[in-house]
Coordinates of C-alpha atoms in Angstrom, one line a residue:
F1 CA 6.1 18.7 4.7
R2 CA 3.1 20.4 4.1
K3 CA 2.5 18.9 0.6
S4 CA 3.3 15.5 2.0
H5 CA 0.8 15.9 4.9
Q6 CA -1.9 17.0 2.4
I7 CA -1.6 14.1 0.1
K8 CA -1.6 11.8 3.6
Q9 CA -4.9 13.6 4.3
I10 CA -6.3 12.9 0.9
I11 CA -5.4 9.1 1.2
I12 CA -6.8 9.0 4.5
E13 CA -10.2 10.7 3.3
D14 CA -10.3 8.3 0.3
F15 CA -10.3 5.4 2.6
Q16 CA -12.8 6.9 5.0
K17 CA -15.2 7.3 1.8
V18 CA -14.7 3.7 1.0
F19 CA -15.4 2.2 4.2
D20 CA -18.3 4.5 5.1
E21 CA -20.6 5.0 2.0
G22 CA -24.0 4.5 3.2
E23 CA -25.7 1.2 2.1
K24 CA -22.5 0.3 0.2
K25 CA -20.3 0.1 3.4
V26 CA -17.2 -1.8 3.1
D27 CA -15.5 -3.6 6.1
L28 CA -12.7 -5.3 4.6
L29 CA -10.5 -4.6 1.6
L30 CA -8.3 -7.6 0.1
T31 CA -5.4 -6.7 -2.4
P32 CA -2.3 -8.5 -3.2
T33 CA 0.7 -7.8 -1.4
C34 CA 3.0 -7.5 -4.4
F35 CA 3.0 -7.9 -8.3
H36 CA 4.9 -11.2 -8.3
D37 CA 6.4 -13.9 -6.2
T38 CA 8.8 -13.0 -3.6
L39 CA 12.5 -12.7 -4.5
T40 CA 15.4 -14.8 -3.0
Y41 CA 17.9 -12.8 -1.0
E42 CA 20.5 -13.6 -3.9
E43 CA 18.1 -12.2 -6.5
Y44 CA 17.0 -9.0 -4.2
L45 CA 20.9 -8.5 -4.1
K46 CA 21.3 -8.5 -7.9
Q47 CA 18.3 -6.5 -8.8
E48 CA 19.2 -2.9 -10.5
Q49 CA 15.8 -1.3 -9.9
T50 CA 15.7 1.8 -7.9
F51 CA 12.1 2.0 -7.5
D52 CA 10.9 -0.4 -4.8
E53 CA 7.5 -1.8 -6.4
K54 CA 6.9 -4.3 -3.8
D55 CA 5.6 -1.7 -1.6
F56 CA 3.0 -0.7 -4.1
F57 CA 0.0 -2.2 -2.6
T58 CA 0.8 -1.7 1.0
A59 CA 2.0 1.6 1.1
C60 CA -1.5 3.4 0.9
A61 CA -2.7 1.4 4.0
N62 CA 0.5 2.3 5.8
I63 CA 0.2 5.8 5.0
A64 CA -3.3 6.1 6.1
G65 CA -2.6 4.6 9.5
L66 CA -4.9 1.3 8.7
P67 CA -4.3 -2.0 10.3
A68 CA -2.9 -4.5 7.5
I69 CA -1.9 -8.2 7.3
T70 CA 0.0 -10.0 4.8
V71 CA -1.1 -13.6 4.7
P72 CA 1.6 -16.0 2.6
S73 CA 0.4 -18.2 0.0

């Protein structure tokens, strides 16, 4: 538990650095939601991956407790 809390704090601090860096202050980060198009339900059931890469870009914002939105293309 302690190790995961330490990692969470590092992620939060990294986001704070990005948003609060003096003259280079950032108000908004835009990132993709996932690597590729969304799978159909049938394709999702057939996949054999144990690592769910679809959360790769959104996990850090969720861990840091930042507001995030996914906009369909």
